[in-house]
Short mmCIF file of C-alpha atoms in Angstrom, two decimals:
data_model
loop_
_atom_site.label_atom_id
_atom_site.label_comp_id
_atom_site.label_asym_id
_atom_site.label_seq_id
_atom_site.Cartn_x
_atom_site.Cartn_y
_atom_site.Cartn_z
CA MET S 300 -8.35 -16.33 29.67
CA MET S 301 -7.37 -14.24 26.63
CA GLN S 302 -5.95 -16.21 23.71
CA ALA S 303 -4.93 -15.52 20.11
CA MET S 304 -6.15 -17.09 16.86
CA ASN S 305 -4.21 -16.32 13.70
CA ILE S 306 -6.03 -15.63 10.43
CA ARG S 307 -4.01 -16.19 7.27
CA ILE S 308 -5.19 -14.59 3.99
CA LYS S 309 -3.77 -15.52 0.59
CA THR S 310 -4.70 -13.36 -2.40
CA VAL S 311 -5.97 -15.57 -5.23
CA SER S 312 -6.67 -12.58 -7.49
CA SER S 313 -5.68 -8.93 -7.25
CA VAL S 314 -7.34 -7.12 -4.33
CA ILE S 315 -8.29 -3.42 -4.05
CA LEU S 316 -8.51 -2.17 -0.47
CA SER S 317 -9.33 1.45 -1.22
CA ALA S 318 -7.05 4.02 0.39
CA LEU S 319 -6.92 7.80 0.38
CA GLY S 320 -5.49 8.98 -2.94
CA HIS S 321 -4.54 12.26 -4.57
CA ALA S 322 -5.23 11.49 -8.25
CA SER S 323 -8.75 11.86 -9.65
CA VAL S 324 -8.27 8.90 -12.01
CA MET S 325 -6.46 6.65 -9.55
CA THR S 326 -7.96 4.44 -6.85
CA ALA S 327 -5.08 3.58 -4.52
CA THR S 328 -5.00 0.53 -2.28
CA HIS S 329 -3.81 -0.17 1.24
CA ASP S 330 -1.04 -2.76 1.38
CA PHE S 331 -2.61 -4.75 4.24
CA PHE S 332 -6.02 -6.02 5.40
CA GLY S 333 -7.22 -3.74 8.21
CA GLY S 334 -9.07 -5.05 11.23
CA SER S 335 -12.32 -3.59 9.89
CA VAL S 336 -11.87 -5.64 6.70
CA LEU S 337 -11.08 -8.81 8.67
CA ARG S 338 -14.14 -8.39 10.83
CA GLY S 339 -16.26 -7.78 7.73
CA ILE S 340 -14.95 -10.93 6.01
CA LEU S 341 -15.63 -13.13 9.03
CA ALA S 342 -18.98 -11.50 9.84
CA THR S 343 -20.18 -12.11 6.28
CA ARG S 344 -19.13 -15.77 6.54
CA PHE S 345 -20.88 -16.12 9.91
CA ILE S 346 -24.13 -14.65 8.54
CA GLU S 347 -24.05 -17.04 5.59
CA LYS S 348 -23.30 -20.13 7.70
CA GLN S 349 -25.98 -19.28 10.30
CA LYS S 350 -28.47 -18.05 7.66
CA LEU S 351 -29.07 -14.79 9.54
CA GLY S 352 -29.86 -12.69 6.47
CA LYS S 353 -30.58 -9.05 7.35
CA MET S 354 -31.41 -9.88 10.99
CA ALA S 355 -27.84 -10.56 12.15
CA HIS S 356 -28.06 -7.69 14.64
CA ALA S 357 -30.82 -9.57 16.45
CA ASP S 358 -28.63 -12.65 16.97
CA ALA S 359 -26.95 -12.69 20.40
CA ASP S 360 -24.01 -14.84 19.28
CA PHE S 361 -23.30 -12.55 16.32
CA MET S 362 -23.30 -9.42 18.47
CA ARG S 363 -21.16 -11.04 21.17
CA LEU S 364 -18.53 -12.22 18.65
CA PHE S 365 -18.30 -9.20 16.36
CA TYR S 366 -19.34 -6.29 18.59
CA GLY S 367 -18.13 -7.58 21.95
CA ASP S 368 -14.75 -8.41 23.43
CA LEU S 369 -12.97 -9.93 20.42
CA ARG S 370 -10.21 -7.85 18.79
CA PHE S 371 -9.74 -8.25 15.03
CA VAL S 372 -6.18 -7.02 14.44
CA ASP S 373 -4.77 -5.99 11.05
CA ALA S 374 -3.40 -8.63 8.68
CA TYR S 375 0.10 -7.52 7.68
CA PRO S 376 2.21 -9.19 4.95
CA VAL S 377 4.05 -12.41 5.73
CA ASP S 378 7.77 -12.61 4.96
CA PRO S 379 7.95 -15.22 2.16
CA GLU S 380 11.41 -16.35 3.30
CA THR S 381 10.74 -16.96 6.99
CA GLY S 382 6.93 -17.10 7.24
CA VAL S 383 6.99 -14.41 9.97
CA ARG S 384 4.23 -11.79 10.07
CA ALA S 385 5.66 -8.33 9.43
CA ILE S 386 5.12 -5.20 11.49
CA ILE S 387 4.94 -1.56 10.41
CA LEU S 388 8.41 -0.19 11.09
CA PRO S 389 8.61 2.25 14.03
CA PHE S 390 9.15 5.84 12.95
CA SER S 391 12.29 6.04 15.10
CA VAL S 392 14.18 3.43 13.05
CA GLN S 393 16.81 4.66 10.59
CA ARG S 394 19.25 2.98 8.22
CA SER S 395 22.55 4.02 6.74
CA LYS S 396 22.75 4.80 3.03
CA ASP S 397 24.58 1.53 2.35
CA GLU S 398 21.84 -0.27 4.36
CA ARG S 399 24.42 -2.07 6.49
CA GLU S 400 23.57 -0.39 9.78
CA ILE S 401 20.22 0.18 11.49
CA ARG S 402 19.66 2.38 14.53
CA ASP S 403 16.71 3.36 16.72
CA LEU S 404 16.61 7.02 17.78
CA LEU S 405 14.23 6.18 20.64
CA GLN S 406 17.07 4.48 22.52
CA LYS S 407 19.22 6.40 24.99
CA GLY S 408 22.64 7.36 23.69
CA THR S 409 21.60 7.17 20.04
CA GLU S 410 22.31 10.51 18.41
CA LEU S 411 21.35 11.96 15.05
CA ALA S 412 24.07 11.29 12.50
CA PRO S 413 24.64 12.23 8.85
CA GLY S 414 24.20 9.50 6.27
CA PHE S 415 21.14 7.97 7.94
CA LYS S 416 17.56 8.15 6.74
CA GLY S 417 14.24 6.89 8.09
CA MET S 418 12.99 3.43 7.18
CA LYS S 419 9.42 2.95 5.97
CA GLY S 420 7.07 0.10 5.25
CA PHE S 421 7.00 -3.40 6.72
CA ALA S 422 9.64 -5.64 8.24
CA ALA S 423 9.61 -9.07 9.86
CA ALA S 424 11.15 -8.68 13.31
CA ALA S 425 12.62 -11.55 15.32
CA ASP S 426 15.41 -11.54 17.92
CA GLY S 427 16.44 -8.00 17.04
CA VAL S 428 16.75 -8.79 13.31
CA LEU S 429 14.67 -6.82 10.80
CA ARG S 430 13.90 -8.26 7.37
CA PRO S 431 12.20 -5.68 5.09
CA VAL S 432 9.02 -7.05 3.48
CA LYS S 433 7.53 -5.55 0.32
CA VAL S 434 3.97 -5.92 -0.96
CA ARG S 435 3.73 -6.40 -4.72
CA LYS S 436 1.14 -4.21 -6.43
CA ASN S 437 -0.36 -3.75 -9.88
CA ILE S 438 -1.88 -0.76 -11.64
CA THR S 439 -4.58 -1.55 -14.19
CA LEU S 440 -6.18 0.85 -16.67
CA HIS S 441 -9.98 0.70 -17.06
CA MET S 442 -12.49 2.54 -19.24
CA SER S 443 -15.46 4.26 -17.61
CA ARG S 444 -18.98 3.28 -18.62
CA THR S 445 -21.27 6.30 -18.53
CA ASP S 446 -24.06 4.32 -20.21
CA LEU S 447 -24.61 2.37 -16.98
CA LYS S 448 -26.73 5.31 -15.80
CA ASP S 449 -29.18 5.19 -18.71
CA ASP S 450 -28.95 1.38 -19.13
CA SER S 451 -28.59 1.75 -22.91
CA GLY S 452 -25.57 -0.55 -23.25
CA MET S 453 -24.31 1.45 -26.24
CA GLU S 454 -20.77 1.79 -24.89
CA ARG S 455 -20.45 -1.90 -24.13
CA LEU S 456 -21.57 -2.76 -27.66
CA ALA S 457 -19.16 -0.23 -29.15
CA GLY S 458 -16.31 -1.41 -26.93
CA LYS S 459 -15.27 2.12 -26.02
CA SER S 460 -16.28 5.01 -23.79
CA ARG S 461 -18.24 7.75 -25.53
CA SER S 462 -16.98 10.30 -22.98
CA SER S 463 -13.37 9.08 -23.28
CA GLY S 464 -13.31 8.53 -19.51
CA ILE S 465 -10.54 6.42 -18.01
CA TYR S 466 -9.55 5.43 -14.50
CA ASN S 467 -6.91 3.27 -12.85
CA TYR S 468 -7.02 0.72 -10.07
CA GLU S 469 -3.99 0.03 -7.90
CA SER S 470 -4.28 -3.41 -6.37
CA ILE S 471 -2.42 -5.92 -4.22
CA ALA S 472 -1.04 -8.56 -6.58
CA ALA S 473 -2.21 -12.17 -6.39
CA GLY S 474 -0.18 -14.88 -4.72
CA GLN S 475 0.77 -13.06 -1.49
CA SER S 476 0.06 -14.00 2.12
CA PHE S 477 -1.07 -11.77 4.98
CA GLU S 478 -1.62 -12.63 8.62
CA GLY S 479 -3.85 -11.03 11.22
CA VAL S 480 -4.74 -12.04 14.76
CA ILE S 481 -8.00 -12.29 16.69
CA TYR S 482 -7.62 -11.80 20.44
CA GLY S 483 -10.26 -12.72 22.99
CA ALA S 484 -11.60 -15.28 25.44
CA SER S 485 -10.76 -18.84 24.40
CA GLU S 486 -14.42 -19.96 24.40
CA LEU S 487 -15.35 -17.15 21.98
CA LEU S 488 -12.49 -17.99 19.62
CA VAL S 489 -13.44 -21.68 19.62
CA GLN S 490 -17.09 -20.81 18.93
CA LEU S 491 -16.09 -18.53 16.04
CA ARG S 492 -13.85 -21.17 14.48
CA ASP S 493 -16.45 -23.93 14.87
CA VAL S 494 -19.01 -21.90 12.91
CA LEU S 495 -16.71 -20.49 10.22
CA GLY S 496 -14.58 -23.59 9.62
CA THR S 497 -10.81 -23.73 9.32
CA GLN S 498 -10.55 -22.74 5.65
CA PHE S 499 -12.80 -21.00 3.13
CA THR S 500 -12.81 -18.68 0.13
CA CYS S 501 -14.02 -15.09 0.35
CA TYR S 502 -14.13 -11.86 -1.65
CA ALA S 503 -12.83 -8.58 -0.24
CA GLY S 504 -12.36 -4.99 -1.31
CA ARG S 505 -13.52 -2.98 -4.28
CA SER S 506 -14.89 -4.50 -7.52
CA LYS S 507 -15.17 -7.90 -5.90
CA TYR S 508 -17.10 -10.59 -7.76
CA THR S 509 -15.58 -9.30 -11.04
CA GLN S 510 -11.85 -9.67 -11.61
CA TYR S 511 -10.75 -8.55 -8.14
CA GLY S 512 -10.94 -9.59 -4.52
CA GLN S 513 -10.79 -13.40 -4.30
CA CYS S 514 -8.90 -14.67 -1.23
CA GLU S 515 -8.33 -17.91 0.67
CA VAL S 516 -8.76 -17.65 4.44
CA THR S 517 -7.28 -20.04 7.01
CA LEU S 518 -7.99 -19.96 10.78
CA THR S 519 -5.55 -21.60 13.20
CA GLN S 520 -6.20 -23.19 16.56
CA PRO S 521 -6.46 -20.65 19.43
CA GLN S 522 -3.24 -20.44 21.43
CA ASP S 523 -1.98 -18.65 24.50
CA ILE S 524 -0.44 -15.22 23.94
CA PRO S 525 3.37 -15.39 24.31
CA GLU S 526 4.36 -13.80 27.60
CA GLY S 527 7.68 -12.33 26.46
CA ALA S 528 10.24 -10.78 28.78
CA ALA S 529 8.89 -9.12 31.91
CA PRO S 530 9.39 -5.32 31.84
CA GLN S 531 12.00 -3.95 34.22
CA GLY S 532 13.46 -0.61 35.20
CA GLU S 533 11.94 2.82 35.03
CA ARG S 534 11.88 3.20 31.22
CA LEU S 535 9.39 1.48 28.93
CA CYS S 536 9.20 1.78 25.11
CA ILE S 537 5.82 1.12 23.46
CA ARG S 538 4.91 0.80 19.76
CA LEU S 539 1.50 1.26 18.14
CA GLU S 540 0.81 -2.02 16.36
CA THR S 541 -2.28 -0.47 14.77
CA PRO S 542 -3.57 3.14 14.54
CA LEU S 543 -4.88 4.75 17.72
CA LEU S 544 -8.22 6.58 17.75
CA PRO S 545 -8.21 8.36 21.11
CA ARG S 546 -11.37 9.53 22.78
CA ALA S 547 -9.77 12.89 23.51
CA GLY S 548 -6.60 14.76 22.68
CA ILE S 549 -5.66 17.53 20.29
CA PRO S 550 -5.10 16.46 16.64
CA GLY S 551 -1.49 17.14 15.78
CA ASP S 552 -0.40 16.99 19.44
CA ALA S 553 0.88 13.43 19.89
CA ALA S 554 1.49 13.81 23.64
CA SER S 555 -2.14 14.76 24.32
CA MET S 556 -3.40 11.87 22.18
CA LEU S 557 -1.16 9.40 24.05
CA THR S 558 -2.44 10.52 27.45
CA GLU S 559 -5.30 8.01 27.23
CA ILE S 560 -2.76 5.16 27.13
CA VAL S 561 -1.04 6.47 30.26
CA THR S 562 -4.40 6.74 32.03
CA ALA S 563 -5.38 3.16 31.08
CA LEU S 564 -2.06 1.78 32.38
CA ASN S 565 -2.34 3.66 35.66
CA GLU S 566 -5.89 2.38 36.17
CA LYS S 567 -5.00 -1.29 35.50
CA THR S 568 -1.63 -1.44 37.30
CA SER S 569 -0.10 -0.11 40.49
CA GLY S 570 0.34 3.21 38.68
CA GLY S 571 3.29 5.54 38.34
CA PHE S 572 3.29 5.74 34.53
CA SER S 573 3.93 9.04 32.76
CA LEU S 574 5.13 10.18 29.34
CA SER S 575 8.88 10.70 29.24
CA GLU S 576 9.97 14.32 28.93
CA GLU S 577 13.45 13.60 27.59
CA PRO S 578 14.31 14.68 24.00
CA ARG S 579 13.23 12.37 21.18
CA SER S 580 10.90 10.35 23.41
CA ILE S 581 7.98 10.38 20.93
CA PHE S 582 8.10 9.56 17.22
CA ALA S 583 4.60 9.88 15.81
CA LYS S 584 2.59 10.62 12.68
CA GLU S 585 -1.06 11.40 12.15
CA ALA S 586 -3.28 8.93 10.34
CA GLU S 587 -6.59 9.60 8.62
CA ILE S 588 -8.91 6.63 8.97
CA ASP S 589 -11.40 6.30 6.14
CA ASN S 590 -13.23 3.07 5.27
CA PHE S 591 -16.28 1.91 3.32
CA VAL S 592 -19.05 -0.06 5.04
CA GLY S 593 -20.66 -2.48 2.59
CA THR S 594 -23.82 -2.97 4.69
CA TRP S 595 -24.44 0.76 4.72
CA GLY S 596 -23.39 1.23 1.11
CA MET S 597 -21.49 4.36 2.12
CA LYS S 598 -18.24 5.62 3.61
CA ARG S 599 -17.72 5.98 7.31
CA PRO S 600 -16.91 9.50 8.55
CA ARG S 601 -13.18 10.20 8.30
CA GLU S 602 -11.33 10.25 11.62
CA THR S 603 -7.87 11.41 12.67
CA GLY S 604 -5.63 9.41 14.98
CA LEU S 605 -2.02 8.34 15.44
CA ALA S 606 -0.52 6.02 12.84
CA ALA S 607 0.74 2.50 13.40
CA GLY S 608 4.50 2.70 13.83
CA THR S 609 4.27 5.50 16.38
CA VAL S 610 6.67 4.80 19.27
CA PHE S 611 7.06 6.55 22.60
CA THR S 612 8.75 6.22 25.98
CA LEU S 613 7.05 5.93 29.36
CA GLU S 614 8.55 6.42 32.80
CA LYS S 615 7.50 4.07 35.65
CA ALA S 616 7.81 5.45 39.15
CA GLY S 617 7.50 3.32 42.28
CA GLY S 618 8.89 0.12 40.78
CA TRP S 619 7.07 -2.91 39.39
CA GLN S 620 4.59 -4.59 41.73
CA ASP S 621 3.09 -8.09 41.62
CA GLY S 622 0.52 -8.32 38.86
CA ASP S 623 1.79 -5.25 36.99
CA ALA S 624 3.29 -7.28 34.13
CA GLU S 625 0.05 -9.21 33.55
CA ALA S 626 -2.04 -6.03 33.78
CA LEU S 627 0.27 -4.37 31.25
CA ARG S 628 -0.20 -7.25 28.79
CA THR S 629 -3.98 -6.97 29.20
CA VAL S 630 -3.92 -3.28 28.26
CA LEU S 631 -1.60 -3.95 25.30
CA TYR S 632 -3.79 -6.66 23.74
CA GLU S 633 -7.23 -5.34 24.68
CA GLY S 634 -6.24 -2.03 23.16
CA VAL S 635 -6.91 1.59 24.03
CA GLY S 636 -9.23 4.19 22.53
CA ARG S 637 -12.21 3.81 20.26
CA ARG S 638 -13.17 1.05 17.79
CA ARG S 639 -11.04 -1.54 19.57
CA ALA S 640 -13.09 -4.43 18.18
CA GLU S 641 -11.77 -3.45 14.73
CA GLY S 642 -8.21 -3.71 16.00
CA PHE S 643 -7.52 -0.03 16.63
CA GLY S 644 -5.35 0.95 19.58
CA GLN S 645 -3.27 -2.23 19.79
CA LEU S 646 0.01 -1.69 21.66
CA ARG S 647 3.24 -3.69 21.86
CA LEU S 648 6.48 -3.39 23.78
CA TRP S 649 9.41 -2.29 21.64
CA ASP S 650 13.11 -2.96 22.18
CA GLY S 651 15.29 -1.36 19.55
CA ARG S 652 18.59 -1.41 21.43
CA ASP S 653 20.36 -4.06 19.35
CA ILE S 654 18.37 -4.13 16.13
CA ARG S 655 20.16 -5.08 12.94
CA ARG S 656 19.31 -5.78 9.34
CA ALA S 657 19.09 -9.40 8.25
CA GLU S 658 21.75 -10.68 5.91
CA LYS S 659 20.41 -11.72 2.54
CA MET S 660 19.49 -15.38 2.69
CA GLU S 661 21.39 -17.75 0.45
CA ARG S 662 19.41 -19.22 -2.40
CA SER S 663 18.43 -22.84 -2.28
CA ALA S 664 21.29 -25.25 -2.80
CA VAL S 665 19.21 -27.01 -5.44
CA LYS S 666 20.05 -25.19 -8.63
CA PRO S 667 17.01 -24.68 -10.88
CA ARG S 668 17.10 -25.91 -14.44
CA GLU S 669 18.74 -23.33 -16.68
CA LEU S 670 16.38 -21.70 -19.17
CA GLY S 671 17.28 -22.04 -22.80
CA ALA S 672 17.99 -19.04 -24.99
CA GLU S 673 14.60 -19.21 -26.71
CA ALA S 674 12.74 -19.49 -23.39
CA LYS S 675 14.64 -16.48 -22.03
CA LYS S 676 13.76 -14.53 -25.15
CA ILE S 677 10.05 -15.29 -24.74
CA ALA S 678 10.14 -14.51 -21.01
CA ALA S 679 11.92 -11.19 -21.67
CA ALA S 680 9.26 -10.24 -24.23
CA ILE S 681 6.48 -11.01 -21.72
CA LEU S 682 8.22 -8.99 -19.02
CA THR S 683 8.74 -6.04 -21.35
CA ALA S 684 5.08 -6.14 -22.39
CA HIS S 685 4.08 -5.97 -18.72
CA VAL S 686 6.39 -2.99 -18.15
CA VAL S 687 4.95 -1.25 -21.22
CA GLU S 688 1.39 -1.73 -19.93
CA GLN S 689 2.27 -0.17 -16.57
CA ILE S 690 4.01 2.74 -18.29
CA ARG S 691 0.84 3.48 -20.30
CA VAL S 692 -1.03 3.73 -17.00
CA LEU S 693 1.50 6.30 -15.76
CA ALA S 694 0.90 8.30 -18.95
CA SER S 695 -2.85 8.36 -18.34
CA MET S 696 -2.26 9.62 -14.79
CA ASP S 697 0.16 12.33 -15.96
CA VAL S 698 -2.42 13.66 -18.42
CA GLU S 699 -4.69 14.52 -15.48
CA THR S 700 -2.07 16.78 -13.87
CA ALA S 701 -0.34 18.08 -17.02
CA ARG S 702 -0.65 21.70 -18.19
CA ILE S 703 -2.44 21.56 -21.55
CA PRO S 704 -3.19 25.03 -23.02
CA SER S 705 -6.40 25.79 -24.87
CA GLY S 706 -6.25 24.81 -28.54
CA ALA S 707 -3.63 22.09 -28.00
CA ARG S 708 -5.54 19.30 -29.72
CA HIS S 709 -4.10 19.91 -33.18
CA ALA S 710 -0.56 20.14 -31.80
CA LEU S 711 -0.98 16.86 -29.94
CA SER S 712 -2.25 15.16 -33.12
CA ARG S 713 0.80 16.46 -34.98
CA LEU S 714 3.15 15.19 -32.28
CA GLU S 715 1.48 11.77 -32.43
CA GLN S 716 2.12 11.76 -36.20
CA GLU S 717 5.77 12.69 -35.68
CA LEU S 718 6.14 9.87 -33.15
CA GLY S 719 4.95 7.60 -35.95
CA THR S 720 3.70 4.06 -35.96
CA ARG S 721 7.06 2.30 -35.69
CA VAL S 722 8.51 1.59 -32.26
CA ASP S 723 12.09 1.35 -33.50
CA GLY S 724 13.84 4.69 -33.60
CA ALA S 725 11.11 6.52 -31.63
CA ILE S 726 13.61 8.24 -29.35
CA SER S 727 15.83 9.56 -32.14
CA ARG S 728 12.80 10.65 -34.24
CA MET S 729 11.42 12.86 -31.48
CA GLN S 730 14.85 14.25 -30.65
CA GLU S 731 15.43 15.17 -34.31
CA PHE S 732 11.99 16.72 -34.63
CA ALA S 733 12.48 18.80 -31.47
CA ALA S 734 15.85 19.99 -32.79
CA SER S 735 14.19 21.09 -36.03
CA MET S 736 11.64 23.12 -34.03
CA GLN S 737 14.25 24.97 -31.94
CA GLY S 738 13.78 28.70 -32.14
CA LYS S 739 10.65 28.49 -34.27
CA LYS S 740 7.71 30.60 -33.10
CA THR S 741 5.10 28.61 -34.97
CA PRO S 742 1.86 27.53 -33.22
CA LEU S 743 3.29 24.02 -32.89
CA GLY S 744 6.54 25.33 -31.43
CA LYS S 745 4.64 27.42 -28.89
CA MET S 746 2.50 24.43 -27.90
CA MET S 747 5.59 22.25 -27.38
CA THR S 748 6.77 24.86 -24.90
CA GLY S 749 3.34 25.42 -23.34
CA ILE S 750 2.38 21.77 -22.74
CA ARG S 751 4.09 20.73 -19.52
CA VAL S 752 4.40 17.43 -17.66
CA ASN S 753 5.57 17.73 -14.06
CA GLY S 754 6.40 21.36 -14.80
CA ILE S 755 8.71 20.54 -17.74
CA SER S 756 7.79 21.35 -21.35
CA LEU S 757 7.59 18.76 -24.12
CA PHE S 758 10.30 20.64 -26.03
CA THR S 759 12.67 20.29 -23.06
CA TYR S 760 11.95 16.58 -22.70
CA PHE S 761 12.67 15.84 -26.36
CA HIS S 762 15.53 18.26 -26.97
CA GLU S 763 17.43 18.62 -23.70
CA LYS S 764 16.61 15.70 -21.41
CA ASN S 765 18.03 12.19 -21.31
CA ILE S 766 15.95 9.02 -21.14
CA ALA S 767 16.55 8.82 -17.37
CA ASP S 768 14.82 12.24 -17.11
CA MET S 769 11.60 11.10 -18.79
CA PRO S 770 8.52 11.48 -16.52
CA TYR S 771 8.01 7.72 -16.38
CA PHE S 772 11.59 6.59 -15.69
CA LEU S 773 12.08 6.94 -11.92
CA ARG S 774 8.43 6.22 -11.09
CA GLY S 775 8.40 3.14 -13.28
CA LYS S 776 11.64 1.93 -11.73
CA GLU S 777 10.23 2.30 -8.21
CA LEU S 778 6.81 0.83 -9.09
CA LEU S 779 8.16 -2.22 -10.91
CA ARG S 780 11.32 -2.93 -8.93
CA SER S 781 9.86 -5.53 -6.59
CA GLU S 782 8.02 -7.54 -9.25
CA ALA S 783 10.20 -7.07 -12.33
CA GLY S 784 13.68 -6.17 -11.12
CA ASP S 785 14.83 -9.62 -10.01
CA ILE S 786 13.23 -11.30 -13.03
CA ALA S 787 15.04 -8.96 -15.43
CA ASP S 788 18.33 -9.77 -13.73
CA GLU S 789 17.71 -13.53 -13.81
CA LEU S 790 16.88 -13.37 -17.52
CA GLY S 791 20.20 -11.66 -18.18
CA ILE S 792 18.61 -8.50 -19.63
CA ALA S 793 21.33 -5.89 -20.05
CA HIS S 794 21.17 -3.41 -17.14
CA GLY S 795 18.09 -5.19 -15.78
CA LEU S 796 14.84 -3.25 -15.31
CA GLU S 797 16.61 0.02 -16.03
CA GLY S 798 17.67 -1.39 -19.38
CA ILE S 799 14.04 -2.12 -20.28
CA LEU S 800 12.96 1.39 -19.28
CA ARG S 801 15.58 2.83 -21.65
CA GLU S 802 14.22 0.98 -24.66
CA ASP S 803 12.46 2.64 -27.62
CA GLN S 804 9.27 0.68 -27.07
CA VAL S 805 8.83 2.00 -23.51
CA PHE S 806 9.50 5.57 -24.67
CA TYR S 807 7.04 5.04 -27.52
CA ALA S 808 4.37 3.51 -25.26
CA TYR S 809 4.45 6.40 -22.79
CA TRP S 810 4.38 9.26 -25.28
CA HIS S 811 1.91 7.59 -27.65
CA ALA S 812 -0.51 7.06 -24.72
CA PHE S 813 0.15 10.58 -23.42
CA PHE S 814 -0.55 12.26 -26.78
CA ARG S 815 -3.78 10.29 -27.28
CA PHE S 816 -5.17 10.83 -23.77
CA ALA S 817 -4.09 14.49 -23.77
CA ARG S 818 -5.78 15.02 -27.13
CA LYS S 819 -9.01 13.59 -25.73
CA ARG S 820 -8.75 15.83 -22.68
CA ALA S 821 -8.14 18.85 -24.90
CA GLY S 822 -11.16 17.87 -27.03
CA GLN S 823 -13.39 17.66 -23.96
CA THR S 824 -12.27 21.12 -22.88
CA GLU S 825 -12.77 22.69 -26.29
CA GLU S 826 -16.08 21.04 -27.15
CA GLY S 827 -17.78 20.70 -23.80
CA GLY S 828 -16.83 17.09 -23.14
CA THR S 829 -17.23 15.51 -26.58
CA GLU S 830 -14.42 14.02 -28.60
CA ALA S 831 -13.84 15.16 -32.14
#
C-alpha cells in the first residue's frame, strides 16, 4: 500500500541551490529543495550509515530505495503562521490590484476582467483559502581567487584579487523551513527511516562545507495518503505539483506534452479521459530543468518540460466506474513522464471555484516588551548597514551590464573624487556637480553622457532624476521588502524601508561601489585585464 513520509528541512545557514541565471557575476538560487536534491541528501546519508563508499550501486537495498518505486517530491516552503506546506500557485489564479479578491480563470463562468493580474510564487492552500508564502533570500558579494589555479596563495596573502574579479551568490536565508514528501510502499519507507534515523544534519547546495549549505532534516512516521473528495461529473481540473518531463510531445505545445497524462489515466482507469477543448482550459509554462550531479562532478543535460503550477481541464466520458477514483490517485502520486523517482510529474486535483485570500492573522495577544530608544537606534543602524551591503551588490551587478565607453577610467576616478569621502550630503554634492557640467563638452562631460546604467546616462541620473529613479531603488525595495520592510516599520523608521533607501548613505554606497567596480572594468579593457 502506498504511503507518504514527510521530510522537513530547516536551513541552519544560507543555502545556494543553483538556478539558471542571466548575470555573469550572479549565481541565482532556487527557492525550494527539488526532488533531485532531496534524493541526493538522503542517498548520501544512507551511504554513510551503511558504509557503502563508492560501491553503493552494487547494494540491492540502495538501488531499490533510491532508483526504484519511491518518489522524492520537492520540498516547498512552510507557512510560518500555520505550518502548512505551500504549493506553487496555479498559473490560472489572478488577484485584484487591492488584493482583496482572487479568481481562477480555469473555472467555468470566470471571465477576464480589468484590474486583475496573475499571482506568482508560493501559497499555503487549505479549505479554499490561499496564504501567500515568501522565501527570504540574501545576496552576498565574493572576490574571485585566480591563484587557486597555480596554488601560489598570493591573493589570499594579499587579501584581494589581482584580477579584480568579483561574483555574487544569491542564497536562501537561514532559519526557514521547507517540507517535501516521499511516496512509496510502507515497507520501503519504514526501511529508509530505520537506516537514516528521524533527525540529522546535512549539507546541501553550492559551496557547502564553507559558509553555506547546513540544514537540519527531520523524517516523520509514514502515514496513509489522504483520500480527499471523490471526483464527480464530466469535468476534472488537474495541477502539476512538480514539473513534468514527458517522454514525447512538442516543446512549446502544452497540449501535446499533456497527452501522456491522458494516456496514463485511460490505461489505469475505465477510460474516457480527454483534454478539454473549451477556451482557457490549459494554463501552462515551459520549464528548463538543469541540475548538478555531485557524484559525476558535472551538470546534467538541460531538459525542457512543463512547469509546476501548470493547470488543465480533462473531460471524462462514460461516467465514473468502481475503482476509477483509486486508480486516479495512483496515477497522481506515482507520477507521469520521466525521472519520476526525483519527483517529476506529480499531479494533484485542483478546485479553484471558491478560492479566497486569507485575512491577515492577528498578532499574538501577548504584547512584546517595548524596545527603548537607544535599542531602536542600534537596531536601525544594523538594519541600514544590511541594506547598504545589499545595495553594493546591486552596484557590482549593474557594472557588468552598464555601457562604459573606452577611456572612461579617468572620468570614473574623477566622479569618485566628486562623490567624496563623506556620506552626508552625497546626494546634493552630485546634483550640484552635474548642474555645473550642464552644456559643457569637456571629456568628463561627454563621459557622463556616454556611461549608461540601464540605458540612462550618469548625467541624467544626477541632474534630472529623483532618488526613487536611481537604479537601485525599486530593485532594492523588492529584494529587501520581505526581510527588512516589517522590521523598519516596527522600529518606527520614517517611511519604513523606502525611507532608508532615500538616505544619503545608501546613495553614497551604490555610486561609490559603482565607480570603483566600473573603473576596474575599464582598466581591464584598456590594459588587457590588469588594474592600474
